[in-house]
Short mmCIF file of C-alpha atoms in Angstrom, two decimals:
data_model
loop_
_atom_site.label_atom_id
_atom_site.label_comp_id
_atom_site.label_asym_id
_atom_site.label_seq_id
_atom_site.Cartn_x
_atom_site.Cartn_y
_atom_site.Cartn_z
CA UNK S 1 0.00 0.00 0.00
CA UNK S 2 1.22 3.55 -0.75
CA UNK S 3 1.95 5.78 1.62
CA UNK S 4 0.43 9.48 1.99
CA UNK S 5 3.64 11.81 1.70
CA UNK S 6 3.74 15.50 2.85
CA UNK S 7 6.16 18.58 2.70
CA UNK S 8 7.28 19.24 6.47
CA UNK S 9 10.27 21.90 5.63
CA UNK S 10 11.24 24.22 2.91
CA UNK S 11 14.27 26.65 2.62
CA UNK S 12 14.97 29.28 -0.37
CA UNK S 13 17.16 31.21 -1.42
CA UNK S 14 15.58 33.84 -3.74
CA UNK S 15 16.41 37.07 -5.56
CA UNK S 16 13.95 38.78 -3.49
CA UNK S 17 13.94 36.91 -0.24
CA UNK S 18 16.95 34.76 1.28
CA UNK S 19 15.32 32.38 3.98
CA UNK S 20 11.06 31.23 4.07
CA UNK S 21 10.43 34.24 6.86
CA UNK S 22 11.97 37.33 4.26
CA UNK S 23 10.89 35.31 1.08
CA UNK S 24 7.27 35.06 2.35
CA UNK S 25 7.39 38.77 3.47
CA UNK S 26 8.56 39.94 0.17
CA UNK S 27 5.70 37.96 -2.09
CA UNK S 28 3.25 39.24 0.25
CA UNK S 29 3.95 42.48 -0.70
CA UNK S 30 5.09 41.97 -4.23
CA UNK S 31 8.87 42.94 -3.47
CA UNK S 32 10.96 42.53 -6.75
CA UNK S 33 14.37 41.07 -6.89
CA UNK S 34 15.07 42.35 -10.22
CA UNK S 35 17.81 44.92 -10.95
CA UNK S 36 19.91 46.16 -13.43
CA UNK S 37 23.46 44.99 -13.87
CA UNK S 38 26.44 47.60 -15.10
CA UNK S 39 28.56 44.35 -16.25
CA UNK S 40 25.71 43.08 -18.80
CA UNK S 41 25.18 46.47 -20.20
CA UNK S 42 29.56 46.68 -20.63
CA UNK S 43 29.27 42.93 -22.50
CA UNK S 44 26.50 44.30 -24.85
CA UNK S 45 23.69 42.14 -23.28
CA UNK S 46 20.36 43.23 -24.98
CA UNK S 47 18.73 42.52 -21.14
CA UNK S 48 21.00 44.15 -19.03
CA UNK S 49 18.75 42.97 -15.83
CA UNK S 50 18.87 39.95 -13.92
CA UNK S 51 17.62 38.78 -10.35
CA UNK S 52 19.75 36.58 -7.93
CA UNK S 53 20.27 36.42 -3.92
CA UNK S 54 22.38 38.36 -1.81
CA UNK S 55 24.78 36.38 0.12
CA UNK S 56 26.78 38.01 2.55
CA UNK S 57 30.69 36.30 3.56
CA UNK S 58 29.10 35.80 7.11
CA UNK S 59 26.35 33.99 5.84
CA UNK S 60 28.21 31.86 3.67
CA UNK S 61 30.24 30.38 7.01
CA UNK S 62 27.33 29.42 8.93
CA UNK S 63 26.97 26.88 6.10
CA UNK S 64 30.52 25.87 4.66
CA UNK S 65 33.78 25.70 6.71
CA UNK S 66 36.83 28.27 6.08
CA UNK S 67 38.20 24.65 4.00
CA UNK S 68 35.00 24.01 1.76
CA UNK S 69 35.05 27.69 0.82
CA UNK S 70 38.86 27.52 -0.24
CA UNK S 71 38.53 27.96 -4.15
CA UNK S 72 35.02 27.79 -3.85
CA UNK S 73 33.09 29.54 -6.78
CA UNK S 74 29.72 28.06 -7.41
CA UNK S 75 26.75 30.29 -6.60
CA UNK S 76 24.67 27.10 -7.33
CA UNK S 77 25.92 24.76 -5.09
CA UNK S 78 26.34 27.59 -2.49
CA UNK S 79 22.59 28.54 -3.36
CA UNK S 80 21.00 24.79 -2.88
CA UNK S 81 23.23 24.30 0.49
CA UNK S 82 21.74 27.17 1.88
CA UNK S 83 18.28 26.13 1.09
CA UNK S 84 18.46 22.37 1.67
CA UNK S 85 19.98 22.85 4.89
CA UNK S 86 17.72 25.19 5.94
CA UNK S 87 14.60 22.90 4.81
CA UNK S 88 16.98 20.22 7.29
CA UNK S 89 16.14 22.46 9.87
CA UNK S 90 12.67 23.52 9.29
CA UNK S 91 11.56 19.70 9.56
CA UNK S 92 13.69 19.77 12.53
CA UNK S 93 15.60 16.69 11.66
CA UNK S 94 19.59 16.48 12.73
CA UNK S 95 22.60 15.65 10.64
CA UNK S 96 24.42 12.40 11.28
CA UNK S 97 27.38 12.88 13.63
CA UNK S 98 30.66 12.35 11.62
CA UNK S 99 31.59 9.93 14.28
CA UNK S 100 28.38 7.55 13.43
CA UNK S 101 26.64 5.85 10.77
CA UNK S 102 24.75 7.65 7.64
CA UNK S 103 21.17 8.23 7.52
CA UNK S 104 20.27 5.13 5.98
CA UNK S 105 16.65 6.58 5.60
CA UNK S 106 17.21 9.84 4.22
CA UNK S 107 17.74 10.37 0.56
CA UNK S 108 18.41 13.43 -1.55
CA UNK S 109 17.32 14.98 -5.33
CA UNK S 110 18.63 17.60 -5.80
CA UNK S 111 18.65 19.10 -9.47
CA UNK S 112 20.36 21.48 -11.38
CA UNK S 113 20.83 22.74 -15.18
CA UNK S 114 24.46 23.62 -15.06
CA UNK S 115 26.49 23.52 -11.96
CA UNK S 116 29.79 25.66 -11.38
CA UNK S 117 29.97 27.79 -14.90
CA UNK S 118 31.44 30.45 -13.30
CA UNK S 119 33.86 28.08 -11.53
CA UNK S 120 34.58 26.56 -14.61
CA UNK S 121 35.23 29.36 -16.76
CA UNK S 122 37.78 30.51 -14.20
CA UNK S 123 39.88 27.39 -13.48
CA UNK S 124 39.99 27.13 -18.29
CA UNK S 125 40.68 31.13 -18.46
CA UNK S 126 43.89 30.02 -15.94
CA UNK S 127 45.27 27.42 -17.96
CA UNK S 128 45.79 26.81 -21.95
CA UNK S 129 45.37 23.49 -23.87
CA UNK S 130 48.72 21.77 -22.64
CA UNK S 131 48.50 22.58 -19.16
CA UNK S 132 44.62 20.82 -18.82
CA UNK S 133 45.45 18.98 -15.54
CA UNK S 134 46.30 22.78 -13.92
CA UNK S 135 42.15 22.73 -13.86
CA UNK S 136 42.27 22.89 -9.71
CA UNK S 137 41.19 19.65 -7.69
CA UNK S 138 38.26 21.38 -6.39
CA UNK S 139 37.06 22.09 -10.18
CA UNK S 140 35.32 18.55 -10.47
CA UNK S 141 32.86 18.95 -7.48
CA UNK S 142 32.41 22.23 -8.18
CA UNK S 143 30.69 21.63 -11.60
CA UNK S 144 29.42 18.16 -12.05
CA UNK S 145 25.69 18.58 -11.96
CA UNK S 146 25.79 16.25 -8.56
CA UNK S 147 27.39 18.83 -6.93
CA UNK S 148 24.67 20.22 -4.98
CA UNK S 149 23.53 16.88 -3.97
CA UNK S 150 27.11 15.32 -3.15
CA UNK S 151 27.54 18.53 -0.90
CA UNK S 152 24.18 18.67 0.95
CA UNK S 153 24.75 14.15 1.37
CA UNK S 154 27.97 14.87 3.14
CA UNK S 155 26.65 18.08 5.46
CA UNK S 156 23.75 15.79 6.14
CA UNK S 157 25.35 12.55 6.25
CA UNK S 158 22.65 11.16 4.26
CA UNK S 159 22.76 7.19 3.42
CA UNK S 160 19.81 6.74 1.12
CA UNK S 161 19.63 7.83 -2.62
CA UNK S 162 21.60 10.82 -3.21
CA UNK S 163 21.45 12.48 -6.62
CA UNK S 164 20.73 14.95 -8.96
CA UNK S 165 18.08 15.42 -11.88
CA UNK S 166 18.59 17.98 -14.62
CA UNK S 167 15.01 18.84 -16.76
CA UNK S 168 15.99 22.43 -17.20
CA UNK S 169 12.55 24.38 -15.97
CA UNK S 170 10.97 21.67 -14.68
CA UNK S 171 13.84 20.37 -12.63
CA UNK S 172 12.43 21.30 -9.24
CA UNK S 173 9.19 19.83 -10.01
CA UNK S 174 10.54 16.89 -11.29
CA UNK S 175 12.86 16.36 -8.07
CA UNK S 176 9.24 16.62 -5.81
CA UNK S 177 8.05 13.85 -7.50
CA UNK S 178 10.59 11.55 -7.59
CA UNK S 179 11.35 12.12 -4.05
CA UNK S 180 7.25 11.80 -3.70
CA UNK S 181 7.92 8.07 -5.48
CA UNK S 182 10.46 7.09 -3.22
CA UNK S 183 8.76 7.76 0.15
CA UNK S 184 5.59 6.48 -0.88
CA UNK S 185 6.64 3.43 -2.08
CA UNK S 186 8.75 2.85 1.21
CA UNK S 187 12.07 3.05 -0.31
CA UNK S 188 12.93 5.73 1.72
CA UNK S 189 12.01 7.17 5.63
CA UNK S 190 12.97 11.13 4.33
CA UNK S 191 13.80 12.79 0.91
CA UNK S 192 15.09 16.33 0.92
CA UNK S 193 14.12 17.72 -2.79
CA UNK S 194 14.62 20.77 -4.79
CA UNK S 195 16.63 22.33 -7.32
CA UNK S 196 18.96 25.19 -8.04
CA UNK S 197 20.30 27.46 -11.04
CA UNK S 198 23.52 29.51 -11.31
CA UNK S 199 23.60 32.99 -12.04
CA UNK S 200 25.92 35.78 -14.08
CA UNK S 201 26.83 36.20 -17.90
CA UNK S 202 28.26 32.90 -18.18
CA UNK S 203 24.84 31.43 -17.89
CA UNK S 204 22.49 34.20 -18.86
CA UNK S 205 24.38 35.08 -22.45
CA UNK S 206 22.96 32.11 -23.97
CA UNK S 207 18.99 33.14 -23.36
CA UNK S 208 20.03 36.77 -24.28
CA UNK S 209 21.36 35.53 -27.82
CA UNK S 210 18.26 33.13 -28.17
CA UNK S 211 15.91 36.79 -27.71
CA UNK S 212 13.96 35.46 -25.14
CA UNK S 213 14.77 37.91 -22.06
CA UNK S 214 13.10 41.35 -22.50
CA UNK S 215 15.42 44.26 -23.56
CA UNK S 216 12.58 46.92 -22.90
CA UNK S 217 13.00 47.89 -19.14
CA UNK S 218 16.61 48.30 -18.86
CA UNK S 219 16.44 51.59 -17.13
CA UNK S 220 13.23 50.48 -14.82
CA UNK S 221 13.75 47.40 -13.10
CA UNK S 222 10.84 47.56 -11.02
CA UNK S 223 8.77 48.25 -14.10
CA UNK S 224 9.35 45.04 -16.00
CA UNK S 225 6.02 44.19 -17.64
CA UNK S 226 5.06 40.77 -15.43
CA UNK S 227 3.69 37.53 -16.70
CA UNK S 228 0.42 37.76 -18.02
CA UNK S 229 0.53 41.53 -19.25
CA UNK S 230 -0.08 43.35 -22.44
CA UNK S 231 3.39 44.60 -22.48
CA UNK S 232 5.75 41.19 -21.67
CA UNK S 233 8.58 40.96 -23.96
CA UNK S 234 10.17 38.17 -22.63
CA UNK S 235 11.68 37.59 -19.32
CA UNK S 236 14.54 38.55 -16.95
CA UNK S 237 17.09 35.45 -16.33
CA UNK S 238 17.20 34.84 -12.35
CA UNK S 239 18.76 32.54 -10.04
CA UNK S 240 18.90 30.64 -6.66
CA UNK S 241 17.64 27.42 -4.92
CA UNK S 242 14.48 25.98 -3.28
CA UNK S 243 14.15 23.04 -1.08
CA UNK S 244 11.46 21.16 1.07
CA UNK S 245 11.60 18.15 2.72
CA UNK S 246 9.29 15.15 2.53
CA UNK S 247 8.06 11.78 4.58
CA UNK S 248 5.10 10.05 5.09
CA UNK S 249 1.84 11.58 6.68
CA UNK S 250 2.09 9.06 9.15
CA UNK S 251 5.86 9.69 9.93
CA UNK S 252 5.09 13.37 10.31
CA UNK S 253 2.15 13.12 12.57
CA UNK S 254 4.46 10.49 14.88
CA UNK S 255 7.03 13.26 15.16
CA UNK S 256 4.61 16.27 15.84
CA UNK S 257 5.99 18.07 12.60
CA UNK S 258 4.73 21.04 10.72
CA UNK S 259 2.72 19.73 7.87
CA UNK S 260 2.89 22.52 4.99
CA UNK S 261 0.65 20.52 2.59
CA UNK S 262 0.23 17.03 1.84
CA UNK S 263 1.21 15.78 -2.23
CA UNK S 264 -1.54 14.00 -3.67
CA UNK S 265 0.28 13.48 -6.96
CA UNK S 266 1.56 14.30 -10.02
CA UNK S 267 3.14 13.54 -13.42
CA UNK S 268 6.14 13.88 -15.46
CA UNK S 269 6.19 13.91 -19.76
CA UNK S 270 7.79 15.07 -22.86
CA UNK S 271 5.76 16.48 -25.89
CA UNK S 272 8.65 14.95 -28.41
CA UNK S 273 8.98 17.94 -30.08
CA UNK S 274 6.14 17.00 -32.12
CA UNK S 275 2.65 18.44 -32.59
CA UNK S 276 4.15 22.19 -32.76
CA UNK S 277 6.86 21.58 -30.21
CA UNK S 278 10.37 21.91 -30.53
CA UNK S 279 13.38 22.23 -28.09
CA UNK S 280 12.03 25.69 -26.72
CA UNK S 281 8.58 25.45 -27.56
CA UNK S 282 5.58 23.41 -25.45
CA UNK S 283 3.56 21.03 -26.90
CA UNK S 284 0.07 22.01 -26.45
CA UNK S 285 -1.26 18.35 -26.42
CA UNK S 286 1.68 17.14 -24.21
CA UNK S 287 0.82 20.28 -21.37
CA UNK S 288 -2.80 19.20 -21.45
CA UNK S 289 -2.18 15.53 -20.99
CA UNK S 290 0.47 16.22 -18.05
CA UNK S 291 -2.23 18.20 -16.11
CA UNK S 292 -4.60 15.95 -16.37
CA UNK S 293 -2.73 12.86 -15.85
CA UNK S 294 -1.34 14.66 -12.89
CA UNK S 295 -5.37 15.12 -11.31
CA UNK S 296 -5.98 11.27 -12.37
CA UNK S 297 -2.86 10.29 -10.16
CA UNK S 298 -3.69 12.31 -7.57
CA UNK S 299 -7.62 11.49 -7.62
CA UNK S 300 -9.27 15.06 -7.94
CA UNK S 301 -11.18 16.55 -10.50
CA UNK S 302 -10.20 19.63 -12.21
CA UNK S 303 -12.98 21.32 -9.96
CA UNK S 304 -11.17 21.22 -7.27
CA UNK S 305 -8.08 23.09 -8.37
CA UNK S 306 -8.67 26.05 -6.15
CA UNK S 307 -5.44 27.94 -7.46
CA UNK S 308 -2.66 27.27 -9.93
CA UNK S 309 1.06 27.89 -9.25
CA UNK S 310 1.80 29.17 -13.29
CA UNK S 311 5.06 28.21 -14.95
CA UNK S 312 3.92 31.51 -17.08
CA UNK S 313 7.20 33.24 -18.29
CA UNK S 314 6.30 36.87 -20.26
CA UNK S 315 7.10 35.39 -23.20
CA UNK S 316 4.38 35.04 -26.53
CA UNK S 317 3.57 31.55 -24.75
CA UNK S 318 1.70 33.14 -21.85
CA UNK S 319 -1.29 33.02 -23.68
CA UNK S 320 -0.83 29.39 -24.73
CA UNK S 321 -0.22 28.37 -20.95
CA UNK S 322 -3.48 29.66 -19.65
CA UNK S 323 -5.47 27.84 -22.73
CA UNK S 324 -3.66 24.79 -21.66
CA UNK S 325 -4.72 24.60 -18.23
CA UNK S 326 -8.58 26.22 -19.47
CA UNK S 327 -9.14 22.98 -21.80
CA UNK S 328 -7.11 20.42 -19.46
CA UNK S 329 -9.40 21.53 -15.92
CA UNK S 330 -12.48 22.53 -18.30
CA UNK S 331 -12.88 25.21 -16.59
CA UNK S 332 -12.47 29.11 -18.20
CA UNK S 333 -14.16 32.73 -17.27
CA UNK S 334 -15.35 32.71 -13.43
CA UNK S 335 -14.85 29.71 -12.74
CA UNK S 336 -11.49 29.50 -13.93
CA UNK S 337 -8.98 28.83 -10.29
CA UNK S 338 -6.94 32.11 -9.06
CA UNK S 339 -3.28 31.96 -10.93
CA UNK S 340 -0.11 33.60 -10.82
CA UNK S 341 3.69 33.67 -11.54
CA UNK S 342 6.36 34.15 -8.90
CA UNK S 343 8.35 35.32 -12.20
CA UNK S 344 6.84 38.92 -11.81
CA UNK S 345 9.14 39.36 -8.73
CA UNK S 346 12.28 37.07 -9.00
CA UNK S 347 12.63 36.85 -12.87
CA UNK S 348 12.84 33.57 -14.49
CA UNK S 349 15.40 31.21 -12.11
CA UNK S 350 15.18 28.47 -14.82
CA UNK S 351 15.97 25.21 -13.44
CA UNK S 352 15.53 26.63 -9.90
CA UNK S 353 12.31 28.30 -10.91
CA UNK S 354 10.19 24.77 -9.89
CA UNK S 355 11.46 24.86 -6.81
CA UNK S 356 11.59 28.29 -5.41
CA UNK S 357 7.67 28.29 -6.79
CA UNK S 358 6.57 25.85 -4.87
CA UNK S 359 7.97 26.75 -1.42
CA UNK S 360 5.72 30.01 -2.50
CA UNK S 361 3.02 27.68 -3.48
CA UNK S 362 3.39 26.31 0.00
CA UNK S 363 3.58 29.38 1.64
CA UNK S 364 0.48 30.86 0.14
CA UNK S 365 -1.56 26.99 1.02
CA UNK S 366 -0.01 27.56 4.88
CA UNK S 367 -0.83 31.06 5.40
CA UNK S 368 -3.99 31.34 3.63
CA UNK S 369 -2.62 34.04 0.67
CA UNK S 370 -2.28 34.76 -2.78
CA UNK S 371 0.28 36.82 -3.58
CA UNK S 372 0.11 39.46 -6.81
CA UNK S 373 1.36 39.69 -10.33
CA UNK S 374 2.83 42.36 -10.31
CA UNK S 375 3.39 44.59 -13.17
CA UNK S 376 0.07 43.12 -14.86
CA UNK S 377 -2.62 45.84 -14.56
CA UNK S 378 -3.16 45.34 -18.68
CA UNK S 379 -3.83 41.78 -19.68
CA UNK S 380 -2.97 40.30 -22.23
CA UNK S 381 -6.22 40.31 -24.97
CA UNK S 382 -6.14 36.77 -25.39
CA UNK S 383 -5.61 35.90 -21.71
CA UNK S 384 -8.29 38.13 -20.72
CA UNK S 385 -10.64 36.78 -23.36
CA UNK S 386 -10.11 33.54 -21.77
CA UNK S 387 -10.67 33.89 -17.99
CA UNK S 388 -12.44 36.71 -15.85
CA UNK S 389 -10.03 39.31 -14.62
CA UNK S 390 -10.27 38.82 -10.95
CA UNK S 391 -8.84 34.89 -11.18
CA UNK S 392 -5.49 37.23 -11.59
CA UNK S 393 -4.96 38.67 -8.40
CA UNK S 394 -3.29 42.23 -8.52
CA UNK S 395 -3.00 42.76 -5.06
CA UNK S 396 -2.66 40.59 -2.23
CA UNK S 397 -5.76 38.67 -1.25
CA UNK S 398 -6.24 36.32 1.69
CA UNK S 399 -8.01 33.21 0.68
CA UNK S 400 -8.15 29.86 2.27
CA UNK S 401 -6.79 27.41 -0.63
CA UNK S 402 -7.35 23.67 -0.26
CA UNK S 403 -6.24 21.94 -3.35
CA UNK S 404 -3.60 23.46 -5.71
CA UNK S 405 -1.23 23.05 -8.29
CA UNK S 406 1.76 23.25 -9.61
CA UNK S 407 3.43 22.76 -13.49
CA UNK S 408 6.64 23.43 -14.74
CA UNK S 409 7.12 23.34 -18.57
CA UNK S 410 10.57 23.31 -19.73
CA UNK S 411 13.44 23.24 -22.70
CA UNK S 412 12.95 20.14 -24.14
CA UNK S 413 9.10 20.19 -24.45
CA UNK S 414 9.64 18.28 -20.70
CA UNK S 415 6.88 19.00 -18.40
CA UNK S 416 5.75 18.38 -14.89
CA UNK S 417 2.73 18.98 -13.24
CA UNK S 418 2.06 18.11 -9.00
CA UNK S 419 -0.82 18.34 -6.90
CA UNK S 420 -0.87 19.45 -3.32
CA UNK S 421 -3.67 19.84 -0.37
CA UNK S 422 -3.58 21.22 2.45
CA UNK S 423 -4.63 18.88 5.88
#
């Protein structure tokens, strides 16, 4: 028999909000993390904006010793040990002592796109083609796309399944449910989830070239037309890490943890780049199927979706998005659920942007919210022809959500689509 698996800590690390107490604070009151940056403007970057987390020296120690941070440059791994640890913490559950045996019962997925570009590009710009094995011994860890995971296993001294995943948007989404798999199906007692993306030109340059990342709000930051509107022109490239921490309802109620929502479900597919899409394009079929595969597994109906956690990206695809969950919950106008996009606020974190959404999913299910698009006060025609206005929240509103969900579509035509509720 499967076992009923909840979320009992989360940590983030977000442009707008380092830590669940100042992240929650900051979507509350639709605080952007998005801000221009002098070096992309210098390197001829059509989007000279971005959006990733302040981490101060101090903070960095009360995670990594003064001999882990020797030659250590790898804002991803440094992003996902932050937040996984600080999920560890939030489910109150202790790291192995050195001196003892692993945690035989706790795994970790932890997922990434690319790991350690800056650290790479660094330890090549050093060296030239005869002197390869001058790369640095700490160059390996640093940027295999297990880093995160390898680093969080050994600060943890976890013993079950530790790895990584790599699904590029839908990575964090993806991780959820195959932690979800693994401690429902009693292969594991804990799974510590979530995914993280590096930030800086390195990364960034590629989406600028590809002219997805708007190039229209370089000198207002705060004005960046959000998900949704009239004006989106694509979005701003972001960074960072989210985490939470699962086990089984039963596990949880034993230990007298805080139970942020309980996962019902979910499901993971590819559109094959067929049917309209491509490597960077959704297929409409395959994001309709998803969704509704995901209610089958998880036993609702698509009346019951209460509110929708949108992947929705200011891009032309916005549109396409909302018509794809209309037709896959049958439900459109009024009685379409409340949506919105965390996007509006932290910019696109791409394969961090799963997981940093749903720790605000979570948020907003726990403390009865829904936090605003901002930067959306003109919707987009076709949107608006689709669903009544007021199912896109401007301003915060309290509301007491029950069932909600979650998709992530990503490059690839991968997507991934979870349902939570809260107990």
């Amino acid at each position: 028999m499967r076992k009923r698996v909840v979320i009992t800590g989360l940590g983030v690390v977000a442009p707008n909000g380092v830590g669940v107490t100042a992240f929650s604070e900051a979507i509350k009151n639709g605080v952007s993390g998005i801000a221009f940056f002098p070096e992309l403007r210098d390197l001829n970057f059509s989007c000279q904006l971005g959006a990733k987390p302040h981490i101060s020296e101090d903070k960095k120690r009360e995670y990594l010793s003064e001999l882990q941070l020797r030659n250590f440059n790898s804002s991803s791994i440094l992003y996902g040990v932050i937040a996984g640890m600080d999920a560890l913490k939030d489910a109150k559950i202790e790291p192995a002592n050195p001196k003892e045996e692993p945690l035989w019962d706790l795994g970790i997925i932890f997922g990434s796109g690319t790991s350690g570009v800056e650290k790479f590009r660094e330890a090549i710009y050093k060296i030239d083609d005869k002197n390869v094995r001058r790369l640095g011994s700490t160059s390996v860890a640093q940027t295999m796309t297990s880093g995160v995971s390898a680093y969080l296993g050994g600060l943890i001294g976890a013993g079950n399944t530790v790895t990584a995943n790599s699904s590029a948007c839908a990575t964090g989404t993806e991780a959820l449910l195959l932690g979800y798999d693994h401690i429902a199906n009693g292969k594991a007692k804990y799974m510590l989830c979530g995914s993280t993306s590096d930030s800086g030109p390195y990364l960034w340059g590629g989406f600028d070239a590809m002219k997805v990342t708007t190039y229209k709000f370089n000198d207002a930051p705060n004005k960046v037309a959000g998900p949704m509107s009239a004006e989106a022109s694509g979005f701003v490239p972001g960074s960072g890490a989210g985490a939470y921490f699962l086990e089984s309802l039963e596990s949880a109620q034993k230990r007298g943890a805080t139970i942020y929502a309980e996962i019902l479900g979910g499901a993971v597919n590819n559109g094959g780049q067929r049917g309209g899409g491509s490597m960077t394009a959704p297929n409409s079929a395959a994001v309709q199927k998803c969704i509704k595969d995901a209610l089958v597994n998880a036993n609702v109906t698509g009346d019951e979706i209460d509110y929708i956690n949108g992947h929705l990206t200011a891009t032309i695809k916005d549109p396409d998005e909302i018509e794809n969950w209309s037709l896959a919950l049958n439900r459109r106008g009024a009685e379409f659920p409340y949506i919105n996009s965390l996007k509006g606020m932290v910019g696109h974190c791409l394969a961090a942007s799963g997981s940093i959404e749903i720790v605000s999913a979570m948020l907003q299910l726990q403390e009865d919210f829904i936090f605003p698009n901002v930067n959306c006060e003109n919707l987009h025609p076709e949107i608006d022809a689709l669903i009544a206005s007021e199912k896109i929240p401007r301003q915060l509103r309290k509301s007491t959500l029950q069932t909600i969900a979650k998709a992530s579509f990503g490059f690839g035509d991968v997507n991934a689509c979870v349902i939570f509720k809260k107990i």
